[in-house]
Coordinates of C-alpha atoms in Angstrom, one line a residue:
X17 CA -36.5 2.9 -2.6
X18 CA -40.0 0.9 -4.2
X19 CA -39.8 -2.3 -3.5
X20 CA -40.9 -5.0 -7.5
X21 CA -44.1 -7.1 -6.8
X22 CA -42.9 -10.3 -8.4
X23 CA -47.4 -11.3 -8.7
X24 CA -47.8 -8.3 -10.9
X25 CA -49.4 -9.3 -14.2
X26 CA -47.2 -7.0 -15.8
X27 CA -43.8 -8.2 -14.1
X28 CA -45.5 -12.2 -14.7
X29 CA -45.9 -11.0 -18.8
X30 CA -42.3 -9.6 -18.9
X31 CA -40.9 -12.5 -16.8
X32 CA -42.5 -14.9 -19.3
X33 CA -41.2 -13.1 -22.8
X34 CA -37.7 -13.7 -21.1
X35 CA -38.5 -16.7 -20.7
X36 CA -39.8 -17.5 -24.5
X37 CA -36.7 -16.2 -25.5
X38 CA -34.1 -17.3 -23.9
X39 CA -35.8 -21.0 -25.2
X40 CA -35.1 -19.8 -28.2
X41 CA -31.8 -18.6 -28.2
X42 CA -30.6 -21.8 -26.3
X43 CA -32.8 -23.5 -29.0
X44 CA -31.1 -21.6 -31.8
X45 CA -27.7 -23.0 -29.5
X46 CA -28.6 -27.0 -30.5
X47 CA -27.6 -28.7 -33.7
X48 CA -30.6 -29.9 -36.0
X49 CA -29.6 -32.6 -37.4
X50 CA -31.9 -33.9 -40.8
X51 CA -34.3 -36.7 -40.7
X52 CA -36.0 -38.0 -44.0
X53 CA -39.5 -36.4 -44.1
X54 CA -37.6 -32.9 -44.8
X55 CA -37.3 -32.6 -48.2
X56 CA -35.7 -29.1 -48.6
X57 CA -32.6 -27.3 -47.1
X58 CA -32.0 -24.0 -45.0
X59 CA -31.4 -21.2 -47.2
X60 CA -32.9 -23.0 -51.2
X61 CA -34.7 -20.1 -53.3
X62 CA -38.3 -22.2 -53.8
X63 CA -41.9 -21.4 -54.9
X64 CA -44.8 -21.3 -52.3
X65 CA -47.7 -22.7 -53.6
X66 CA -51.3 -20.8 -52.2
X67 CA -54.7 -19.9 -54.1
X68 CA -55.5 -16.4 -53.7
X69 CA -58.7 -14.4 -53.1
X70 CA -60.2 -15.5 -56.6
X71 CA -59.5 -19.9 -55.7
X72 CA -56.2 -19.9 -58.1
X73 CA -53.3 -21.9 -57.4
X74 CA -50.5 -19.0 -57.1
X75 CA -46.7 -19.2 -57.0
X76 CA -44.5 -16.7 -54.4
X77 CA -40.7 -17.2 -54.6
X78 CA -39.4 -17.4 -50.9
X79 CA -36.5 -18.8 -49.4
X80 CA -36.4 -21.3 -46.5
X81 CA -35.0 -20.1 -42.7
X82 CA -35.7 -22.8 -41.2
X83 CA -37.8 -26.2 -41.0
X84 CA -39.6 -28.3 -37.6
X85 CA -40.5 -32.1 -38.2
X86 CA -44.1 -30.9 -37.8
X87 CA -46.1 -28.2 -37.1
X88 CA -45.3 -26.6 -33.4
X89 CA -47.8 -24.5 -32.0
X90 CA -45.0 -23.0 -29.9
X91 CA -42.6 -21.4 -32.7
X92 CA -45.1 -21.2 -35.4
X93 CA -45.8 -16.8 -35.2
X94 CA -42.3 -15.7 -33.6
X95 CA -38.7 -17.2 -34.3
X96 CA -35.4 -15.5 -33.9
X97 CA -36.7 -12.5 -33.5
X98 CA -39.1 -13.0 -36.5
X99 CA -43.0 -12.7 -37.1
X100 CA -45.1 -15.5 -39.4
X101 CA -48.1 -16.1 -40.0
X102 CA -48.9 -19.9 -40.3
X103 CA -50.6 -21.4 -43.3
X104 CA -52.2 -24.2 -41.7
X105 CA -55.7 -24.2 -43.0
X106 CA -56.4 -28.2 -45.5
X107 CA -52.7 -29.6 -44.3
X108 CA -51.6 -31.8 -42.0
X109 CA -50.1 -31.1 -39.3
X110 CA -48.1 -34.1 -39.1
X111 CA -45.3 -32.9 -41.8
X112 CA -42.5 -31.0 -42.3
X113 CA -43.5 -26.9 -41.6
X114 CA -40.7 -24.7 -42.9
X115 CA -40.1 -20.8 -41.6
X116 CA -40.0 -19.2 -45.1
X117 CA -39.4 -15.4 -46.0
X118 CA -40.9 -14.0 -49.7
X119 CA -39.9 -12.2 -52.1
X120 CA -40.5 -10.6 -54.9
X121 CA -38.6 -9.9 -58.4
X122 CA -41.2 -8.1 -60.1
X123 CA -41.0 -4.6 -60.9
X124 CA -44.8 -4.4 -59.7
X125 CA -44.1 -5.3 -56.1
X126 CA -41.1 -3.5 -56.4
X127 CA -42.5 0.1 -56.9
X128 CA -45.4 -2.0 -54.4
X129 CA -42.3 -2.1 -51.5
X130 CA -41.0 0.8 -52.5
X131 CA -44.0 3.5 -53.1
X132 CA -47.0 1.6 -51.2
X133 CA -44.7 0.5 -48.7
X134 CA -46.7 -2.9 -49.1
X135 CA -44.5 -5.6 -47.4
X136 CA -44.8 -9.2 -47.9
X137 CA -46.0 -12.0 -44.8
X138 CA -42.9 -14.2 -43.6
X139 CA -44.8 -17.6 -43.4
X140 CA -44.7 -20.4 -41.7
X141 CA -46.0 -23.2 -44.5
X142 CA -46.7 -27.0 -44.7
X143 CA -43.6 -29.0 -46.6
X144 CA -46.6 -30.0 -49.5
X145 CA -47.0 -26.0 -50.1
X146 CA -43.5 -25.8 -51.4
X147 CA -41.8 -26.6 -54.9
X148 CA -38.1 -25.9 -55.4
X149 CA -37.2 -22.7 -57.8
X150 CA -36.1 -24.9 -61.6
X151 CA -34.2 -22.3 -62.1
X152 CA -31.4 -19.5 -60.2
X153 CA -32.7 -16.2 -59.3
X154 CA -30.8 -12.5 -60.8
X155 CA -30.8 -10.0 -57.8
X156 CA -29.8 -6.6 -58.9
X157 CA -29.4 -3.6 -56.7
X158 CA -33.2 -2.7 -57.6
X159 CA -34.3 -5.4 -56.0
X160 CA -36.1 -4.5 -52.5
X161 CA -33.8 -5.7 -49.4
X162 CA -35.2 -8.5 -47.7
X163 CA -35.8 -8.5 -43.7
X164 CA -34.4 -11.2 -42.0
X165 CA -31.6 -12.5 -44.6
X166 CA -28.9 -10.7 -44.0
X167 CA -28.8 -11.9 -39.9
X168 CA -29.3 -15.6 -41.3
X169 CA -27.2 -15.7 -45.0
X170 CA -23.5 -14.8 -46.1
X171 CA -24.2 -14.3 -49.5
X172 CA -26.3 -15.4 -52.4
X173 CA -25.1 -17.6 -55.2
X174 CA -27.2 -17.8 -58.1
X175 CA -29.4 -20.9 -56.8
X176 CA -29.4 -20.4 -52.8
X177 CA -28.9 -18.3 -49.7
X178 CA -25.7 -19.8 -48.3
X179 CA -26.2 -19.7 -44.6
X180 CA -24.0 -17.7 -42.5
X181 CA -21.2 -20.6 -39.5
X182 CA -23.7 -19.4 -36.8
X183 CA -26.9 -20.6 -39.2
X184 CA -24.8 -23.7 -40.8
X185 CA -23.7 -24.3 -37.2
X186 CA -27.6 -24.6 -36.4
X187 CA -28.7 -26.6 -39.8
X188 CA -25.3 -28.9 -39.7
X189 CA -27.0 -31.3 -42.5
X190 CA -28.5 -28.6 -44.9
X191 CA -25.4 -27.6 -47.3
X192 CA -25.1 -30.9 -48.6
X193 CA -28.9 -31.2 -48.9
X194 CA -29.1 -28.4 -50.9
X195 CA -26.2 -27.9 -53.0
X196 CA -27.6 -31.7 -53.6
X197 CA -31.2 -31.1 -54.6
X198 CA -29.6 -27.9 -57.2
X199 CA -27.5 -31.1 -58.3
X200 CA -30.7 -32.9 -59.4
X201 CA -32.4 -30.1 -61.4

């Protein structure tokens, strides 16, 4: 039988990936309690404000998957098996950052997703680039499936995605915070 050399680059890379995944699994089991600087909650439907190629400010609908008290390099690109693109250009890194999953309900994006294969990138964004969606959104059967949502949320109640039991345990204070924010509108 062949011996495996643990100093081989492939083995080192595998061990590092395994350790990283184990760290994420362990982190997901620890409850994240809110701090005063966190303005939004997991599951809320938001607008992400961003500049397009022409320099115009655009808003994209999204849902909050998680939050961090400040920018965290170690989770900005991958979290819970999903890929994220960090948005940091021109923003302070000491403010809360949110993992968001963007989605679009317009007919153009339905066409683009279904027939052109365009996919929205998940983002890791600063708090100052988010605005609470002022009204509920309507989901119909024609709306494209949003990757990742069914893993963390059990239903959509017209205003927010309701976290499943495991996600609620990870963000135990967010349910009350989300309901409070929605009632203020």
